[in-house]
Tab-separated table of N, CA and C and ligand atoms in Angstrom:
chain	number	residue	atom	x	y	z
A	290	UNK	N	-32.992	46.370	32.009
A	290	UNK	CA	-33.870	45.274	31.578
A	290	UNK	C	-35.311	45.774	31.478
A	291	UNK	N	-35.890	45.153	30.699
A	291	UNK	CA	-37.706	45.830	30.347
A	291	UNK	C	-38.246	45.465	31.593
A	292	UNK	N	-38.990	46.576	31.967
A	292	UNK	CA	-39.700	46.649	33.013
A	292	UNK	C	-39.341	47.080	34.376
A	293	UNK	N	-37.651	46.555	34.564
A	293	UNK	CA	-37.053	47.257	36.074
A	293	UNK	C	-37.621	49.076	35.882
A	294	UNK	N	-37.695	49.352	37.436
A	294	UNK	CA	-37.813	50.494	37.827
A	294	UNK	C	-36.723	51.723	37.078
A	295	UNK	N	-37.509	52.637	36.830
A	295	UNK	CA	-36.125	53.809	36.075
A	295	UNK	C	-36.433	54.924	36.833
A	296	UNK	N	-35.184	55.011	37.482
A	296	UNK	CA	-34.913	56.291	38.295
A	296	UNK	C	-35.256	57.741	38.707
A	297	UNK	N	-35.710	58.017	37.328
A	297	UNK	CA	-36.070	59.132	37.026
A	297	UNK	C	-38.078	59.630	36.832
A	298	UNK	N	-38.259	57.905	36.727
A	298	UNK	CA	-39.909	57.808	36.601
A	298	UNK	C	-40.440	58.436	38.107
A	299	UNK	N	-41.692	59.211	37.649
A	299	UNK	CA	-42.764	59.633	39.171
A	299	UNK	C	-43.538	58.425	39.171
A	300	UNK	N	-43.948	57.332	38.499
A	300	UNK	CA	-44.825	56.572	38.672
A	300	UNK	C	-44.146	55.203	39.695
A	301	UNK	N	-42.836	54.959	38.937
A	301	UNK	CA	-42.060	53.982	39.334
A	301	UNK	C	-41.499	54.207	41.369
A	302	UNK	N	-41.380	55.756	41.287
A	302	UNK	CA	-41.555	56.614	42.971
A	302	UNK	C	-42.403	55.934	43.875
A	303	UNK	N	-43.942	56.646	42.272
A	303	UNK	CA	-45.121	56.455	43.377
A	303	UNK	C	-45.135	54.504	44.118
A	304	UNK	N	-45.097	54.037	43.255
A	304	UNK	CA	-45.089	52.399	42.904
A	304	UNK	C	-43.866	52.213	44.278
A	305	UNK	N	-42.723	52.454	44.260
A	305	UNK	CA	-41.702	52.196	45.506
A	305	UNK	C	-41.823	53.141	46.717
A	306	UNK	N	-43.251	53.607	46.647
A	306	UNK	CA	-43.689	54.752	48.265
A	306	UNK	C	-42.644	55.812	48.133
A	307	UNK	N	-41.894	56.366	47.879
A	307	UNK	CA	-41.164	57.923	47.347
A	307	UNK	C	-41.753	58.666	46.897
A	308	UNK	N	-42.661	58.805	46.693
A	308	UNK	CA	-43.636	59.579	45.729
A	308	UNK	C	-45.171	59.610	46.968
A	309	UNK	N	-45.950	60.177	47.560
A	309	UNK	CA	-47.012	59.558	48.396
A	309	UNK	C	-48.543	59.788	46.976
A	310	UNK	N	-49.431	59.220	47.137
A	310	UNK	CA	-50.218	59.038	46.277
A	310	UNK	C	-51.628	58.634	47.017
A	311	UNK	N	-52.751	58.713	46.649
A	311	UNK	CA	-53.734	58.615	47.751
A	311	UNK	C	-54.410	57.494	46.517
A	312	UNK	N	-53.895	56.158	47.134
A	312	UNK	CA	-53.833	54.521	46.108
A	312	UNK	C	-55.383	54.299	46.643
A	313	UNK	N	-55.462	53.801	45.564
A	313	UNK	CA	-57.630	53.295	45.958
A	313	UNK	C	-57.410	51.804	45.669
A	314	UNK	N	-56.660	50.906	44.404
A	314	UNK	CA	-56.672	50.133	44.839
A	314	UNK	C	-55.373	48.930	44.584
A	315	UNK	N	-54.786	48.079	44.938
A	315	UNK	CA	-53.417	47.367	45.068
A	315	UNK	C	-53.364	45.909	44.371
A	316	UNK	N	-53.179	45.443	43.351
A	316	UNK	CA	-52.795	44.165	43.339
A	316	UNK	C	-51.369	43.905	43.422
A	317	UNK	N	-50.669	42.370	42.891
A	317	UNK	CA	-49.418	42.208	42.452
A	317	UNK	C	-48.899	42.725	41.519
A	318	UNK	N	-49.633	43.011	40.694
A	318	UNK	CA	-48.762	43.611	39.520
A	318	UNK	C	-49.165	45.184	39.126
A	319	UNK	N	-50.441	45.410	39.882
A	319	UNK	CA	-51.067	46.758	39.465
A	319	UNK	C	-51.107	48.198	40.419
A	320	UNK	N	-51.150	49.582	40.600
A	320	UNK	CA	-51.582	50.334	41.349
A	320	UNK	C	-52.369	50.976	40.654
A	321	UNK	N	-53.291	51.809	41.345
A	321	UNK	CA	-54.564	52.511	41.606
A	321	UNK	C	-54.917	53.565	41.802
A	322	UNK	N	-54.357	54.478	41.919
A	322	UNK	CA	-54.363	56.042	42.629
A	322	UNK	C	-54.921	57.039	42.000
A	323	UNK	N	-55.482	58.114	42.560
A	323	UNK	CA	-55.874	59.407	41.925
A	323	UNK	C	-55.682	60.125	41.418
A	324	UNK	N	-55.956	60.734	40.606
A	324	UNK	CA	-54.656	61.692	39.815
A	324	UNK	C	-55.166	63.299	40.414
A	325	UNK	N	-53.919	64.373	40.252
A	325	UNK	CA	-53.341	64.805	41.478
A	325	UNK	C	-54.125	66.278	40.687
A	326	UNK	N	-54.576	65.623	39.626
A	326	UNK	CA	-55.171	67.367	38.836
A	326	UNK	C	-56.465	66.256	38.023
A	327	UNK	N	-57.535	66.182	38.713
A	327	UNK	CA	-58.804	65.353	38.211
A	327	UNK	C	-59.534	66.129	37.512
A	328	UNK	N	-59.765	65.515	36.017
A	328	UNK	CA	-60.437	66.063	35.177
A	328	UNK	C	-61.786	65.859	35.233
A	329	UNK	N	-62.285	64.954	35.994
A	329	UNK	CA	-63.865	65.006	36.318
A	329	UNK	C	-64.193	64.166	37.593
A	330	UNK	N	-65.263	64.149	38.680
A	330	UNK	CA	-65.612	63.519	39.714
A	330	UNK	C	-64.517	62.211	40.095
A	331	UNK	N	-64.564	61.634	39.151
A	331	UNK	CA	-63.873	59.973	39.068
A	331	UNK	C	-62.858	60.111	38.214
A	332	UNK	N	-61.590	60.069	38.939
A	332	UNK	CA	-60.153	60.655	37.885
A	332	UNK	C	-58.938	59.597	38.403
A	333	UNK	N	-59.434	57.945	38.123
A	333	UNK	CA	-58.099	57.389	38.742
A	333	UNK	C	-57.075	56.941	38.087
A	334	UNK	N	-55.638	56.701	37.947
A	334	UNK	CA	-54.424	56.390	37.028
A	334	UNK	C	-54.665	54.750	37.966
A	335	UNK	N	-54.612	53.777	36.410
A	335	UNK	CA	-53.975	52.458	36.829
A	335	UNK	C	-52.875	51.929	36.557
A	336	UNK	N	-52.337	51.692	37.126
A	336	UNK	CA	-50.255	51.099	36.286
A	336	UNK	C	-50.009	49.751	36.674
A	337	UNK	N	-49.017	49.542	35.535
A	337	UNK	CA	-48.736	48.166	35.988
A	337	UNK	C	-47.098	48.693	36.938
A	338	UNK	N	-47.303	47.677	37.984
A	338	UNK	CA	-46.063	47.985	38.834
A	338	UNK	C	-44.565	48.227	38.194
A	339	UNK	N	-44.390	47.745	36.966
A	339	UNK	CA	-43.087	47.291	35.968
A	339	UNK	C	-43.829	48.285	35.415
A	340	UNK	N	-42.208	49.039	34.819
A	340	UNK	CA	-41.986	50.436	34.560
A	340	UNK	C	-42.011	49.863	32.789
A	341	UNK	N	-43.001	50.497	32.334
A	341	UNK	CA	-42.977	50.426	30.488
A	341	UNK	C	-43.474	51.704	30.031
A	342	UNK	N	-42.728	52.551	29.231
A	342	UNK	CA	-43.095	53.901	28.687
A	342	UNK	C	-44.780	54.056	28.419
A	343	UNK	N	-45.493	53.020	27.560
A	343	UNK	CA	-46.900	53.149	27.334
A	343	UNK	C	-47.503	51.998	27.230
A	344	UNK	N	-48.966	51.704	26.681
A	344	UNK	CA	-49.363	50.959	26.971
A	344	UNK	C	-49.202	49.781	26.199
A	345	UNK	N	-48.825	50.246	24.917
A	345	UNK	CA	-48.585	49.146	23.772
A	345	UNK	C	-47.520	48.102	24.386
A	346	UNK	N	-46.209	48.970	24.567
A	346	UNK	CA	-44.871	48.308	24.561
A	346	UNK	C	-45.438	47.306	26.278
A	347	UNK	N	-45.752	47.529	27.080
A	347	UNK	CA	-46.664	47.063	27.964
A	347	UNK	C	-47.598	45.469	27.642
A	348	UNK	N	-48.284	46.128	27.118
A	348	UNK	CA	-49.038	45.109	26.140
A	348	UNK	C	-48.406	43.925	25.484
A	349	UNK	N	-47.029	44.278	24.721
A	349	UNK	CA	-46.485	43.265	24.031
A	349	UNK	C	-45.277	42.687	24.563
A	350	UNK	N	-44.768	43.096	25.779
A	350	UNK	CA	-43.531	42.591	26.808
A	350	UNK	C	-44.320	41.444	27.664
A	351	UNK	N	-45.571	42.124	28.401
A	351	UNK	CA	-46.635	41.437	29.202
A	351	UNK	C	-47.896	41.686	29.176
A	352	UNK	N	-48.394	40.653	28.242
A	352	UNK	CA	-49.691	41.184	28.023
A	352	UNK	C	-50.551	40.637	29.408
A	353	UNK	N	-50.450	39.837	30.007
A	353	UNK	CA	-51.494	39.451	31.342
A	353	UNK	C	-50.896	40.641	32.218
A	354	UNK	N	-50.243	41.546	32.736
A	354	UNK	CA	-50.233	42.406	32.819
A	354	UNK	C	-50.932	43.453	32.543
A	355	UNK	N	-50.681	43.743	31.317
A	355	UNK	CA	-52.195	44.938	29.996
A	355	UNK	C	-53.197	44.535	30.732
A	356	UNK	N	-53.336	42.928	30.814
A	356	UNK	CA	-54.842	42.608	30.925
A	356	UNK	C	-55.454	42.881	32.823
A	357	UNK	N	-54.580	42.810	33.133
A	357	UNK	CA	-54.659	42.717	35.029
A	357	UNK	C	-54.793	44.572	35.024
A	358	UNK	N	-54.261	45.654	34.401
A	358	UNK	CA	-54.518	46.978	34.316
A	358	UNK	C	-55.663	47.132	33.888
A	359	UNK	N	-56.048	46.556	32.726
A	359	UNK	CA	-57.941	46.705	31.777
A	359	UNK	C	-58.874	45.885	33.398
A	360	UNK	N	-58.414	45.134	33.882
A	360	UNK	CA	-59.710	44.610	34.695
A	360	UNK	C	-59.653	45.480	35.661
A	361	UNK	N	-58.378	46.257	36.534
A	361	UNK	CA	-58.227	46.983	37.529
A	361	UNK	C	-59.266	48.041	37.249
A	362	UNK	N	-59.028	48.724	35.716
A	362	UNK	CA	-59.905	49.994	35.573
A	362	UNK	C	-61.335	49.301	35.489
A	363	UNK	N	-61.407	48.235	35.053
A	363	UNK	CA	-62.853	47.871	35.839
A	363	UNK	C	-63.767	48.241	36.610
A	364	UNK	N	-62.537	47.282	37.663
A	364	UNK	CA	-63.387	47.240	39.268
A	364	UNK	C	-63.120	48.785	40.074
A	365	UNK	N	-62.595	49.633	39.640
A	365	UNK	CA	-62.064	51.097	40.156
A	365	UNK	C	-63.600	51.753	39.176
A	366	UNK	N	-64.271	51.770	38.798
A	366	UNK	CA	-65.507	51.659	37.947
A	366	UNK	C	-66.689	51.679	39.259
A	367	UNK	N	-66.308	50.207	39.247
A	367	UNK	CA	-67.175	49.771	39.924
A	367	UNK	C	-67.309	50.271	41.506
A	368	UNK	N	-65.896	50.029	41.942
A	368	UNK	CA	-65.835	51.004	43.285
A	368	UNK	C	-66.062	52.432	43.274
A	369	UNK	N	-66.244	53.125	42.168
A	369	UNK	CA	-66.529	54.380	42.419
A	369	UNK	C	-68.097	54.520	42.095
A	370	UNK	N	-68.575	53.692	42.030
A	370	UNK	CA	-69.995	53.218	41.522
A	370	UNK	C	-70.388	54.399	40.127
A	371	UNK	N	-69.521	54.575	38.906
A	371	UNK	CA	-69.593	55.198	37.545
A	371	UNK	C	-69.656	53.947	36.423
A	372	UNK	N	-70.224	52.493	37.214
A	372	UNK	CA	-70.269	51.557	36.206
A	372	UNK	C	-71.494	51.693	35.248
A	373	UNK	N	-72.149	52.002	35.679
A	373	UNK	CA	-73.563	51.900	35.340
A	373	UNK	C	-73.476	53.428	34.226
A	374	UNK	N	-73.269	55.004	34.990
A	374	UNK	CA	-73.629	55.600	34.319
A	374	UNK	C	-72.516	55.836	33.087
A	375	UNK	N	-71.427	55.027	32.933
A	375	UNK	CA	-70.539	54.692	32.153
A	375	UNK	C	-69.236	55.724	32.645
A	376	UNK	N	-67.924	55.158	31.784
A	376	UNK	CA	-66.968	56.205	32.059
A	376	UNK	C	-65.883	55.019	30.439
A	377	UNK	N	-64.674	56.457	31.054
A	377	UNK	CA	-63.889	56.143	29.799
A	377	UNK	C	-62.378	55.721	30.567
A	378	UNK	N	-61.885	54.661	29.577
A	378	UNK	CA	-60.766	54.245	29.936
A	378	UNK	C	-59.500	54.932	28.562
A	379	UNK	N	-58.670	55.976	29.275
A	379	UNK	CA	-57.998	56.681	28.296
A	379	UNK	C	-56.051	56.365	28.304
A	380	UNK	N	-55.637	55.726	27.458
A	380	UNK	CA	-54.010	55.671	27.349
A	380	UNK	C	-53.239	56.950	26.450
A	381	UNK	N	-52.960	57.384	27.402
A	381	UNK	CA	-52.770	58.605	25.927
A	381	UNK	C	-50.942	58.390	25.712
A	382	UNK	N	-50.789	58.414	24.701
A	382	UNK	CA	-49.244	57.607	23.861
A	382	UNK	C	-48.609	58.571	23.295
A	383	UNK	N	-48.316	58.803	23.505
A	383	UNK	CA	-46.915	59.874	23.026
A	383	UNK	C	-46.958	61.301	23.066
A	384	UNK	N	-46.085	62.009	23.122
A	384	UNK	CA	-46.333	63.508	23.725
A	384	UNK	C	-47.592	64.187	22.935
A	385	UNK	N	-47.479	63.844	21.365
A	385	UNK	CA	-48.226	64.560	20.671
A	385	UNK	C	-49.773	64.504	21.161
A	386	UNK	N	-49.949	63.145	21.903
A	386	UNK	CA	-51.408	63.120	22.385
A	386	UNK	C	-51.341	63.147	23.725
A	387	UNK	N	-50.733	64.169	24.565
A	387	UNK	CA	-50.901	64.524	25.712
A	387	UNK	C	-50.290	63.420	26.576
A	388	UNK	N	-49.221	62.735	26.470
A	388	UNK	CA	-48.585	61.869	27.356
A	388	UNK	C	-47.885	62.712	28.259
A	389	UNK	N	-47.577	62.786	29.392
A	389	UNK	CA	-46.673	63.290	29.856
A	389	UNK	C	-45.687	63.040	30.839
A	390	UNK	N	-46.122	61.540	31.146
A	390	UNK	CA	-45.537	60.234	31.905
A	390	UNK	C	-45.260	59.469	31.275
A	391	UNK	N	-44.523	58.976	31.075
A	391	UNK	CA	-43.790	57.862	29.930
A	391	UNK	C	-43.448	56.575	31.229
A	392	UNK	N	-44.744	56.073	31.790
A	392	UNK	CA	-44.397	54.927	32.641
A	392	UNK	C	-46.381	54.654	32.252
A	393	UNK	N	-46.414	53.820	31.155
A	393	UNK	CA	-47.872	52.917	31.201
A	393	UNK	C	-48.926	53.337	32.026
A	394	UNK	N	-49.897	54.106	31.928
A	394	UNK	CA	-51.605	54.359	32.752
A	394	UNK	C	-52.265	54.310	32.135
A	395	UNK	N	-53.453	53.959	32.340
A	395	UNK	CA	-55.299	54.220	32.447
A	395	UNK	C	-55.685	55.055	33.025
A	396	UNK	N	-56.199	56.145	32.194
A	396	UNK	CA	-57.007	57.187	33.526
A	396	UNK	C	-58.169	56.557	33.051
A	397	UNK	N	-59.151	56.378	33.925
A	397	UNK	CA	-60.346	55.920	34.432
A	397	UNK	C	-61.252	57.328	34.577
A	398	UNK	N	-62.124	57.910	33.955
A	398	UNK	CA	-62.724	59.211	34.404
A	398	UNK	C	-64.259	58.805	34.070
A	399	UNK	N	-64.943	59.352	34.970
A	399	UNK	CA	-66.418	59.072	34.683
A	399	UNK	C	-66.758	59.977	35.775
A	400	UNK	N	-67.978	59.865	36.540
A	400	UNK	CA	-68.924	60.830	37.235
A	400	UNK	C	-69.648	61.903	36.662
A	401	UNK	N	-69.383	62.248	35.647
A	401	UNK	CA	-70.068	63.694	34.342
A	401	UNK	C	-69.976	63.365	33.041
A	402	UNK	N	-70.706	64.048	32.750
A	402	UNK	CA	-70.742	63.660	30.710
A	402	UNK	C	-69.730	63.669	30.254
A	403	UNK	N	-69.378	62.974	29.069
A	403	UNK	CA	-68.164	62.698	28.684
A	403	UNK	C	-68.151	62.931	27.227
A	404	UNK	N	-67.800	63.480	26.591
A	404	UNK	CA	-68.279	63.997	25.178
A	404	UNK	C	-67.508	63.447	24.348
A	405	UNK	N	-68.087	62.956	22.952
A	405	UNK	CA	-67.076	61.974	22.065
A	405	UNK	C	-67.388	62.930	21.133
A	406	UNK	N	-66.166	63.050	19.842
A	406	UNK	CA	-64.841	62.253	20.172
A	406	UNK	C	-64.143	63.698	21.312
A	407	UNK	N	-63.444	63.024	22.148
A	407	UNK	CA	-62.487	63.995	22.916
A	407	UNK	C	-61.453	64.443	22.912
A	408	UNK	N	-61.664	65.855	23.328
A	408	UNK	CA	-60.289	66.404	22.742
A	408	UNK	C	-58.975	66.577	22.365
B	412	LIG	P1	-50.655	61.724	30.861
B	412	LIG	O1	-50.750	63.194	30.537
B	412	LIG	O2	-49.213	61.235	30.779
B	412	LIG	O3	-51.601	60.859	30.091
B	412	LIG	O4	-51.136	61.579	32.345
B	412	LIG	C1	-50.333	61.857	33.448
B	412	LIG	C2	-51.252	62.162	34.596
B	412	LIG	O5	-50.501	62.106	35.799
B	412	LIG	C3	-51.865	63.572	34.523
B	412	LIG	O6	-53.288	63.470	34.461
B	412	LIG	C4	-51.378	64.248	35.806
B	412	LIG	O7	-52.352	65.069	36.399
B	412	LIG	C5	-51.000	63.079	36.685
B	412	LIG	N1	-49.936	63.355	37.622
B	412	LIG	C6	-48.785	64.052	37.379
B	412	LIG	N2	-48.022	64.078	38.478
B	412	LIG	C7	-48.705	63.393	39.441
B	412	LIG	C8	-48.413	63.089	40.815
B	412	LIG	O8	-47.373	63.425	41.373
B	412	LIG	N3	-49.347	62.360	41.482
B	412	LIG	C9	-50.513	61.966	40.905
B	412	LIG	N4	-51.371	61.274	41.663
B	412	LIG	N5	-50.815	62.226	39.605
B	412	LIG	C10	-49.919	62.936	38.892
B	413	LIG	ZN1	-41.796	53.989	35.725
């Protein structure tokens, strides 16, 4: 069924504690955590707890979901205090653009310059 946990996911692990993850921050439907190879100062993955390959199919199963992940990378912004000097919220979708988790994230990266367009 869309969204149950799939077996084979690291996110769906991290999400059922099998996986350990150093989580910054928790709602009902969302997690928070760091990612484990940070591409700059402020490097956090947001997911929705329900397992969806990316962010679209995500988006259009449950979009208050999508939307509870976009506010998470917010306030993970804000808690890392990179609101101000800005940061980027990145979904990257399919292998060709560097996916390599096929379970829905936000990396959240800010703390250093961020150069557009990126690579
Ligand atoms: P993608 O390339 O799919 O957009 O992003 C996957 C991200 O997950 C990568 O930035 C990678 O460093 C991160 N990642 C992969 N395995 C783990 C892990 O076991 N724990 C954490 N915290 N992050 C991971
Ligand atoms: Zn999953």
């Amino acid at each position: 069924m869309a969204g149950e946990p799939q077996a084979d996911c690291l996110f769906c692990k991290i999400v059922a504690g099998e996986v350990p993850a150093t989580v910054v921050r928790e709602t009902g439907t969302t997690l928070a955590f760091r990612d484990i190879n940070p591409q700059a100062p402020t490097h956090v993955l947001v997911i929705p707890k329900a397992h969806y390959p990316d962010a679209a199919s995500l988006a259009a199963a449950e979009p208050s979901v999508a939307a509870d992940v976009l506010r998470e990378a917010g306030q993970v912004a804000v808690d890392e205090k990179v609101e101000e000097s800005g940061y980027r919220i990145i979904f990257n979708t399919g292998a060709g653009a560097g996916q390599t988790v096929f379970h829905a994230h936000a990396h959240v990266l800010g703390g250093r310059g961020l150069n557009w367009p990126p690579g």
